[in-house]
Amino acid sequence: MVTINDVAKKAGVSKSSVSRVLNGNFEHMSEEMKNKILRAVKDLNYTPNSVAQSLKKKSTKTIGIILSDISNPFWSGVLKGVQSECMRNGYGLMVSSSFEDPSVEEENILTLRNKQVDGLIVNTTGRNTDLFNELVKEKYPFVFFDRFSNDLQTDTVIVNNILGAKKTIQYLIDQGHDRIAILLYPTENKSPRIDRLEGYKQALLENNFPIDESLIKICDETNGSGIEATKEVLKLSQRATAIFSTNTLLNLEVLMGAKKLGFKVPEDVSVFGYDDYPWVPLLDPPLNTVAQPAYEMGKKATALLIKKMKSGKVQKSKIIQLEPELMIRSSCMAPKKVD
Amino acid sequence: MVTINDVAKKAGVSKSSVSRVLNGNFEHMSEEMKNKILRAVKDLNYTPNSVAQSLKKKSTKTIGIILSDISNPFWSGVLKGVQSECMRNGYGLMVSSSFEDPSVEEENILTLRNKQVDGLIVNTTGRNTDLFNELVKEKYPFVFFDRFSNDLQTDTVIVNNILGAKKTIQYLIDQGHDRIAILLYPTENKSPRIDRLEGYKQALLENNFPIDESLIKICDETNGSGIEATKEVLKLSQRATAIFSTNTLLNLEVLMGAKKLGFKVPEDVSVFGYDDYPWVPLLDPPLNTVAQPAYEMGKKATALLIKKMKSGKVQKSKIIQLEPELMIRSSCMAPKKVD
DNA sequence: CTGAAAGCGCTAACAG
DNA sequence: CTGTTAGCGCTTTCAG
């Protein structure tokens, strides 16, 4: 490995001078010296060791991101946003995944902080409030995204989940549905799940519809739970005429469940899903979903974090809320007169 | 920030001793001292600064991965494999994306090497042979994956693309097809594309079928190009009765193209796609695809790299080839007697 | 304008 | 068994 000393020796100058030109502090340096150094740098193909720089400067120029589950394709889009914003600002990116396990999340945070990453973007499990509080106390910069913490007021970028749910339920009601089921994974401390349920309820209430617990299905996070739940709401004596699925995987299972029962979508039951992808229009039937601006969320979260890191001082925490969008295709229609 | 000095002071010992217990070299240390130190560590909530460790040890315990396009959901599965293998071995992970641009790839490599990551996993654009050769010269550990380089013999983990295509075409031929089109993105230097085309040709040849260039469609990487190509092969005087799509996005566009022309799949035209996902069975129609073991590929590549980094010395380069699997659903059937 | 020297936080000989 | 010392590669006063 070639070091700054090698360059200094080759150019016949001190390493301070080399450091100077590398850092752009050569306003008052003789042209000759500058050129000597630049040539040596090029000849030796030298490039400064960032680890040493980091130790000295107390900044690694890298940020960390902690995902709840890296294998969820939803992150592909947001990672692109994060990545491009990082590159634009000269930051590196470390990624890790908690797999929804709070203790793994804790481990991730500790490791990342040890590695001295300058800041964190986290899609939290919602269970490490104490740790996060400690981070704010020691002024370690981080932002939440996709999920926010009710227990902890801090910078966050999310999409408005209450609104997403509310708009879809309203859409369904406007179509004439009054038995609308909702499927979700256990809410636990996860704000999107809580909020989507909340939006569902708000829409119902505002239309003076009763809230029927038998239409609210919490599915455990195992394969097939959504299929079962679908069958259940479809077998009710007053069965659901529309199903609102709040998760990509659940979307698929609702479709499967309906099919297994011999229900046609949308003729026999309407379904409205969550999250949009290029393949959604090609499903059978083309599915209505609420689309989230994934790329933008990644980009905004990164920008917010970088801004926070730069400004040093603690500012009033900022919550950026993005808008979801209803993608209307052909998986919903007015209910047929109930049998 | 609390440093090893603080701990030493608090425990009333030298920092070497602190370092020793932290690194597990306390076999010959008095119990008392050890406990004193451990207590101080705990009291101060001390955790060693990995940047300083890295500088000293010349190892960052992190690896870098360079993806061709991070927004491709195919990586979700492989990243999970990479991630879990990293965690299991105490490695951190830096990810970046070249967006298929060789000069960005170069930049990524340089940045990552500067940051002293211990090794690289790269899904190469195939255009930086000189740089990679330099890396092997300086014994910088890296492995290719998903795509291999013909110009450069080195450790690689791929799935057998020739086989994937060959099996697909054979399947189609066995069904009675003899006008089989293939759609691909520009092969350039990218081995999977080259190999899938190769497999296509081999299967045809082995069955004594002619290779008809008008059935081989190179689509540029813009939205809709697959739709056009589909229309073209379907409008030929001797039209295709089956279409083999070699890419996730292309799969979708083939389906769209066929639909636009009023062709039913599989009644009017069979289609066989590439890459499998949970949503593929729910497409209209449920699509046959060749599935790649994404998770396993990520895991194997990481394991191979770690092994390589550990063993220090250069070993004979190893190519791990995984097997693709044909997922048979209902997008293919025997061709109707041609009109 | 340039160089010498100190030091970031840690590890690892080397003494004792 | 434990402490002293010398760096890892770089930046940044501080002199000159």
CSV table of C-alpha atoms in Angstrom, one decimal, chain A:
chain,number,residue,atom,x,y,z
A,1,MET,CA,0.0,0.0,0.0
A,2,VAL,CA,1.3,3.4,-0.9
A,3,THR,CA,1.0,6.0,1.8
A,4,ILE,CA,1.3,9.7,2.1
A,5,ASN,CA,4.9,9.3,3.2
A,6,ASP,CA,5.8,7.6,-0.1
A,7,VAL,CA,4.3,10.5,-2.0
A,8,ALA,CA,6.1,13.0,0.2
A,9,LYS,CA,9.4,11.2,-0.3
A,10,LYS,CA,9.0,10.9,-4.0
A,11,ALA,CA,8.1,14.5,-4.4
A,12,GLY,CA,10.8,15.5,-2.0
A,13,VAL,CA,8.5,17.5,0.3
A,14,SER,CA,6.9,17.0,3.7
A,15,LYS,CA,3.7,15.0,4.1
A,16,SER,CA,2.0,18.1,5.4
A,17,SER,CA,2.3,19.6,2.0
A,18,VAL,CA,1.0,16.5,0.3
A,19,SER,CA,-2.0,16.6,2.7
A,20,ARG,CA,-2.5,20.2,1.8
A,21,VAL,CA,-2.9,19.7,-1.9
A,22,LEU,CA,-5.0,16.6,-1.4
A,23,ASN,CA,-7.4,18.7,0.7
A,24,GLY,CA,-7.4,21.7,-1.6
A,25,ASN,CA,-5.5,24.0,0.7
A,26,PHE,CA,-3.0,25.1,-1.9
A,27,GLU,CA,-4.1,28.7,-2.5
A,28,HIS,CA,-0.8,30.0,-1.2
A,29,MET,CA,1.4,27.2,-2.5
A,30,SER,CA,4.0,27.6,-5.2
A,31,GLU,CA,2.9,26.2,-8.5
A,32,GLU,CA,6.0,24.2,-8.8
A,33,MET,CA,5.5,22.4,-5.5
A,34,LYS,CA,1.9,21.7,-6.3
A,35,ASN,CA,2.8,20.2,-9.6
A,36,LYS,CA,5.6,18.1,-8.1
A,37,ILE,CA,3.2,16.7,-5.7
A,38,LEU,CA,0.4,16.1,-8.1
A,39,ARG,CA,2.8,14.3,-10.4
A,40,ALA,CA,4.0,12.0,-7.6
A,41,VAL,CA,0.4,11.3,-6.6
A,42,LYS,CA,-0.3,10.3,-10.1
A,43,ASP,CA,2.9,8.3,-10.6
A,44,LEU,CA,2.3,6.3,-7.5
A,45,ASN,CA,-1.4,6.0,-8.1
A,46,TYR,CA,-1.9,7.2,-4.6
A,47,THR,CA,-5.2,7.5,-2.9
A,48,PRO,CA,-5.5,8.4,0.7
A,49,ASN,CA,-6.6,5.8,3.2
A,50,SER,CA,-10.0,6.7,4.4
A,51,VAL,CA,-9.7,4.8,7.6
A,52,ALA,CA,-6.8,7.0,8.7
A,53,GLN,CA,-8.7,10.1,7.5
A,54,SER,CA,-11.7,9.0,9.5
A,55,LEU,CA,-9.8,8.4,12.6
A,56,LYS,CA,-8.3,11.9,12.4
A,57,LYS,CA,-11.3,13.7,11.2
A,58,LYS,CA,-13.8,11.9,13.3
A,59,SER,CA,-16.1,11.3,10.4
A,60,THR,CA,-16.3,8.3,8.1
A,61,LYS,CA,-18.4,9.9,5.4
A,62,THR,CA,-20.6,6.9,5.5
A,63,ILE,CA,-24.1,6.4,6.8
A,64,GLY,CA,-25.9,3.3,7.8
A,65,ILE,CA,-29.4,2.1,7.0
A,66,ILE,CA,-31.2,-0.5,9.0
A,67,LEU,CA,-34.1,-2.2,7.3
A,68,SER,CA,-36.7,-4.3,9.0
A,69,ASP,CA,-36.5,-7.0,6.4
A,70,ILE,CA,-34.0,-6.6,3.6
A,71,SER,CA,-35.7,-9.3,1.5
A,72,ASN,CA,-38.8,-7.2,1.0
A,73,PRO,CA,-38.7,-5.9,-2.6
A,74,PHE,CA,-40.2,-2.7,-1.4
A,75,TRP,CA,-36.8,-1.6,-0.4
A,76,SER,CA,-35.3,-1.9,-3.8
A,77,GLY,CA,-36.9,1.4,-4.8
A,78,VAL,CA,-36.0,3.2,-1.6
A,79,LEU,CA,-32.5,1.9,-1.7
A,80,LYS,CA,-32.1,3.4,-5.1
A,81,GLY,CA,-33.1,6.7,-3.7
A,82,VAL,CA,-30.8,6.4,-0.7
A,83,GLN,CA,-27.9,5.2,-2.8
A,84,SER,CA,-28.1,8.0,-5.3
A,85,GLU,CA,-28.4,10.7,-2.7
A,86,CYS,CA,-25.4,9.2,-0.9
A,87,MET,CA,-23.3,9.2,-4.0
A,88,ARG,CA,-24.3,12.7,-4.8
A,89,ASN,CA,-23.0,13.8,-1.4
A,90,GLY,CA,-19.9,11.6,-1.3
A,91,TYR,CA,-21.3,9.3,1.3
A,92,GLY,CA,-20.8,5.5,1.5
A,93,LEU,CA,-23.7,3.3,2.6
A,94,MET,CA,-23.7,0.4,5.1
A,95,VAL,CA,-26.8,-1.7,5.1
A,96,SER,CA,-28.1,-4.1,7.6
A,97,SER,CA,-31.4,-5.8,8.4
A,98,SER,CA,-33.0,-6.5,11.7
A,99,PHE,CA,-35.4,-9.1,10.4
A,100,GLU,CA,-38.0,-7.5,12.6
A,101,ASP,CA,-36.1,-8.6,15.7
A,102,PRO,CA,-35.6,-5.8,18.2
A,103,SER,CA,-32.5,-7.4,19.7
A,104,VAL,CA,-30.9,-7.7,16.2
A,105,GLU,CA,-31.9,-4.1,15.6
A,106,GLU,CA,-30.0,-3.2,18.7
A,107,GLU,CA,-27.0,-5.1,17.6
A,108,ASN,CA,-27.1,-3.4,14.2
A,109,ILE,CA,-27.2,0.0,15.8
A,110,LEU,CA,-24.4,-0.7,18.1
A,111,THR,CA,-22.2,-2.2,15.4
A,112,LEU,CA,-22.9,0.7,13.1
A,113,ARG,CA,-22.1,3.2,15.7
A,114,ASN,CA,-18.9,1.4,16.6
A,115,LYS,CA,-17.9,1.6,13.0
A,116,GLN,CA,-18.4,5.3,13.4
A,117,VAL,CA,-20.9,5.8,10.6
A,118,ASP,CA,-21.9,9.4,10.7
A,119,GLY,CA,-25.6,8.8,10.9
A,120,LEU,CA,-28.4,6.3,10.7
A,121,ILE,CA,-31.6,5.8,8.7
A,122,VAL,CA,-33.8,3.3,10.4
A,123,ASN,CA,-37.0,1.5,9.6
A,124,THR,CA,-37.5,0.6,13.2
A,125,THR,CA,-39.1,-2.4,14.8
A,126,GLY,CA,-40.5,0.1,17.2
A,127,ARG,CA,-39.1,-1.7,20.3
A,128,ASN,CA,-35.9,0.0,21.1
A,129,THR,CA,-37.1,3.3,22.5
A,130,ASP,CA,-34.6,3.4,25.3
A,131,LEU,CA,-31.7,2.9,22.9
A,132,PHE,CA,-32.9,5.6,20.5
A,133,ASN,CA,-33.4,8.0,23.4
A,134,GLU,CA,-29.8,7.4,24.3
A,135,LEU,CA,-28.8,8.1,20.8
A,136,VAL,CA,-30.5,11.5,20.8
A,137,LYS,CA,-29.0,12.2,24.2
A,138,GLU,CA,-25.5,11.7,22.8
A,139,LYS,CA,-26.5,13.7,19.7
A,140,TYR,CA,-25.9,10.8,17.4
A,141,PRO,CA,-27.8,11.7,14.2
A,142,PHE,CA,-30.5,9.4,12.9
A,143,VAL,CA,-33.8,9.6,11.1
A,144,PHE,CA,-36.7,7.2,11.1
A,145,PHE,CA,-38.4,6.3,7.9
A,146,ASP,CA,-41.4,4.4,6.7
A,147,ARG,CA,-42.4,3.8,10.3
A,148,PHE,CA,-42.3,6.4,13.0
A,149,SER,CA,-42.1,6.1,16.7
A,150,ASN,CA,-44.9,7.4,18.8
A,151,ASP,CA,-42.7,7.2,21.9
A,152,LEU,CA,-40.0,9.3,20.4
A,153,GLN,CA,-40.3,12.6,18.6
A,154,THR,CA,-37.6,12.8,16.0
A,155,ASP,CA,-36.9,13.4,12.4
A,156,THR,CA,-38.9,11.1,10.3
A,157,VAL,CA,-39.9,10.5,6.7
A,158,ILE,CA,-43.1,8.5,6.1
A,159,VAL,CA,-45.9,8.3,3.8
A,160,ASN,CA,-49.3,9.2,5.1
A,161,ASN,CA,-50.8,5.8,5.9
A,162,ILE,CA,-54.0,7.1,7.5
A,163,LEU,CA,-54.7,8.9,4.3
A,164,GLY,CA,-53.8,5.9,2.1
A,165,ALA,CA,-56.3,3.7,3.9
A,166,LYS,CA,-58.9,6.4,4.2
A,167,LYS,CA,-58.9,7.2,0.5
A,168,THR,CA,-59.2,3.5,-0.5
A,169,ILE,CA,-62.1,2.9,1.9
A,170,GLN,CA,-63.8,6.0,0.7
A,171,TYR,CA,-63.3,4.8,-2.8
A,172,LEU,CA,-64.9,1.5,-2.0
A,173,ILE,CA,-67.8,3.1,-0.2
A,174,ASP,CA,-68.4,5.4,-3.1
A,175,GLN,CA,-68.6,2.3,-5.3
A,176,GLY,CA,-71.4,1.1,-3.1
A,177,HIS,CA,-69.7,-1.3,-0.7
A,178,ASP,CA,-70.7,-1.4,2.9
A,179,ARG,CA,-69.1,-4.7,4.1
A,180,ILE,CA,-65.5,-3.9,3.7
A,181,ALA,CA,-62.9,-6.2,5.3
A,182,ILE,CA,-59.3,-5.2,6.1
A,183,LEU,CA,-56.4,-7.6,6.4
A,184,LEU,CA,-53.3,-6.7,8.3
A,185,TYR,CA,-50.3,-8.1,10.0
A,186,PRO,CA,-50.0,-7.7,13.8
A,187,THR,CA,-49.9,-4.0,14.5
A,188,GLU,CA,-47.5,-4.2,17.4
A,189,ASN,CA,-45.7,-1.0,17.6
A,190,LYS,CA,-45.5,-0.5,13.8
A,191,SER,CA,-47.0,2.8,12.8
A,192,PRO,CA,-48.0,2.0,9.2
A,193,ARG,CA,-50.1,-0.9,10.4
A,194,ILE,CA,-51.7,1.1,13.1
A,195,ASP,CA,-52.3,4.0,10.8
A,196,ARG,CA,-53.8,1.9,8.0
A,197,LEU,CA,-56.3,0.4,10.5
A,198,GLU,CA,-56.9,3.9,11.8
A,199,GLY,CA,-57.6,5.2,8.4
A,200,TYR,CA,-60.0,2.4,7.7
A,201,LYS,CA,-61.9,3.1,10.9
A,202,GLN,CA,-62.0,6.9,10.3
A,203,ALA,CA,-63.4,6.4,6.8
A,204,LEU,CA,-66.1,4.1,8.1
A,205,LEU,CA,-67.0,6.4,10.9
A,206,GLU,CA,-67.2,9.5,8.7
A,207,ASN,CA,-69.7,7.6,6.5
A,208,ASN,CA,-71.6,6.5,9.6
A,209,PHE,CA,-70.8,2.9,9.0
A,210,PRO,CA,-70.5,0.6,11.9
A,211,ILE,CA,-67.1,-1.0,12.7
A,212,ASP,CA,-67.5,-4.7,12.6
A,213,GLU,CA,-64.6,-6.5,14.3
A,214,SER,CA,-65.3,-9.7,12.3
A,215,LEU,CA,-64.2,-7.8,9.2
A,216,ILE,CA,-60.9,-6.8,10.8
A,217,LYS,CA,-58.4,-9.6,10.3
A,218,ILE,CA,-55.0,-9.6,12.0
A,219,CYS,CA,-53.0,-12.3,10.2
A,220,ASP,CA,-49.9,-13.7,11.7
A,221,GLU,CA,-46.8,-13.4,9.5
A,222,THR,CA,-46.7,-16.9,8.2
A,223,ASN,CA,-47.4,-18.0,4.7
A,224,GLY,CA,-51.1,-18.7,4.1
A,225,SER,CA,-52.5,-16.7,6.9
A,226,GLY,CA,-54.0,-14.3,4.4
A,227,ILE,CA,-55.6,-17.0,2.5
A,228,GLU,CA,-57.4,-18.2,5.7
A,229,ALA,CA,-58.5,-14.7,6.6
A,230,THR,CA,-59.9,-14.2,3.2
A,231,LYS,CA,-61.9,-17.3,3.4
A,232,GLU,CA,-63.2,-16.3,6.7
A,233,VAL,CA,-64.5,-12.9,5.7
A,234,LEU,CA,-66.0,-14.4,2.6
A,235,LYS,CA,-67.9,-17.0,4.6
A,236,LEU,CA,-69.5,-14.7,7.0
A,237,SER,CA,-73.2,-14.8,7.0
A,238,GLN,CA,-73.1,-11.2,6.0
A,239,ARG,CA,-70.0,-11.6,3.9
A,240,ALA,CA,-67.5,-8.9,2.8
A,241,THR,CA,-68.0,-7.5,-0.6
A,242,ALA,CA,-64.7,-5.8,-0.7
A,243,ILE,CA,-61.3,-6.6,0.9
A,244,PHE,CA,-58.6,-4.1,1.7
A,245,SER,CA,-55.2,-5.7,1.9
A,246,THR,CA,-52.5,-3.7,3.6
A,247,ASN,CA,-49.4,-5.5,2.5
A,248,THR,CA,-47.8,-6.8,-0.7
A,249,LEU,CA,-47.8,-10.4,0.3
A,250,LEU,CA,-51.3,-10.2,1.7
A,251,ASN,CA,-52.5,-8.9,-1.6
A,252,LEU,CA,-51.4,-12.1,-3.2
A,253,GLU,CA,-52.9,-14.3,-0.6
A,254,VAL,CA,-56.2,-12.5,-0.8
A,255,LEU,CA,-56.3,-13.2,-4.5
A,256,MET,CA,-55.4,-16.8,-3.9
A,257,GLY,CA,-58.0,-17.2,-1.1
A,258,ALA,CA,-60.8,-15.7,-3.2
A,259,LYS,CA,-59.8,-18.0,-6.1
A,260,LYS,CA,-59.8,-21.1,-3.9
A,261,LEU,CA,-63.3,-20.3,-2.8
A,262,GLY,CA,-64.4,-19.8,-6.3
A,263,PHE,CA,-65.0,-16.1,-5.9
A,264,LYS,CA,-64.3,-14.0,-9.0
A,265,VAL,CA,-62.5,-10.7,-8.5
A,266,PRO,CA,-64.0,-8.2,-8.9
A,267,GLU,CA,-67.4,-9.7,-9.9
A,268,ASP,CA,-67.9,-11.5,-6.6
A,269,VAL,CA,-65.6,-9.6,-4.4
A,270,SER,CA,-63.6,-6.4,-4.9
A,271,VAL,CA,-60.0,-6.2,-3.6
A,272,PHE,CA,-57.8,-3.3,-3.1
A,273,GLY,CA,-54.2,-3.8,-2.2
A,274,TYR,CA,-51.1,-2.0,-0.9
A,275,ASP,CA,-47.9,-1.1,-2.7
A,276,ASP,CA,-47.4,-0.8,-6.4
A,277,TYR,CA,-45.0,-2.6,-8.7
A,278,PRO,CA,-44.5,-3.0,-12.5
A,279,TRP,CA,-46.1,-6.4,-12.3
A,280,VAL,CA,-49.3,-5.4,-10.5
A,281,PRO,CA,-51.1,-4.4,-13.7
A,282,LEU,CA,-50.5,-7.9,-15.0
A,283,LEU,CA,-52.0,-9.8,-12.2
A,284,ASP,CA,-55.3,-11.6,-12.6
A,285,PRO,CA,-57.1,-9.3,-12.3
A,286,PRO,CA,-55.0,-6.1,-12.6
A,287,LEU,CA,-55.0,-5.0,-9.0
A,288,ASN,CA,-56.0,-1.6,-7.5
A,289,THR,CA,-53.3,-0.6,-5.0
A,290,VAL,CA,-52.2,2.3,-3.1
A,291,ALA,CA,-48.8,3.3,-4.4
A,292,GLN,CA,-46.1,4.6,-2.1
A,293,PRO,CA,-43.3,6.9,-3.4
A,294,ALA,CA,-40.5,4.5,-2.4
A,295,TYR,CA,-37.7,6.2,-4.3
A,296,GLU,CA,-38.6,9.6,-3.1
A,297,MET,CA,-38.9,8.4,0.5
A,298,GLY,CA,-35.3,7.0,0.3
A,299,LYS,CA,-34.1,10.2,-1.2
A,300,LYS,CA,-35.8,12.5,1.3
A,301,ALA,CA,-34.7,10.4,4.3
A,302,THR,CA,-31.1,10.5,3.2
A,303,ALA,CA,-31.2,14.2,2.4
A,304,LEU,CA,-32.8,14.9,5.8
A,305,LEU,CA,-30.1,12.9,7.6
A,306,ILE,CA,-27.3,14.6,5.7
A,307,LYS,CA,-28.7,18.0,6.4
A,308,LYS,CA,-29.0,17.0,10.1
A,309,MET,CA,-25.4,15.8,10.2
A,310,LYS,CA,-24.1,18.9,8.6
A,311,SER,CA,-26.0,21.4,10.8
A,312,GLY,CA,-24.5,19.8,13.9
A,313,LYS,CA,-26.9,21.6,16.3
A,314,VAL,CA,-30.1,20.0,17.3
A,315,GLN,CA,-33.0,21.5,15.4
A,316,LYS,CA,-36.6,21.0,15.9
A,317,SER,CA,-37.4,17.6,14.7
A,318,LYS,CA,-39.0,17.5,11.3
A,319,ILE,CA,-41.6,15.0,10.1
A,320,ILE,CA,-41.8,14.8,6.3
A,321,GLN,CA,-45.0,13.2,5.2
A,322,LEU,CA,-45.4,11.9,1.6
A,323,GLU,CA,-48.6,11.3,-0.2
A,324,PRO,CA,-49.7,7.9,-1.3
A,325,GLU,CA,-51.6,7.5,-4.5
A,326,LEU,CA,-54.5,5.3,-5.5
A,327,MET,CA,-53.8,3.2,-8.6
A,328,ILE,CA,-57.1,2.3,-10.1
A,329,ARG,CA,-57.3,-0.7,-12.2
A,330,SER,CA,-59.8,-3.4,-12.5
A,331,SER,CA,-60.0,-5.3,-9.2
A,332,CYS,CA,-62.9,-3.4,-7.8
A,333,MET,CA,-66.5,-2.8,-8.9
A,334,ALA,CA,-69.9,-2.0,-7.4
A,335,PRO,CA,-71.1,-5.0,-5.4
A,336,LYS,CA,-73.8,-7.1,-6.9
A,337,LYS,CA,-77.0,-7.0,-4.9
A,338,VAL,CA,-76.3,-9.3,-2.0
A,339,ASP,CA,-77.9,-12.7,-2.2
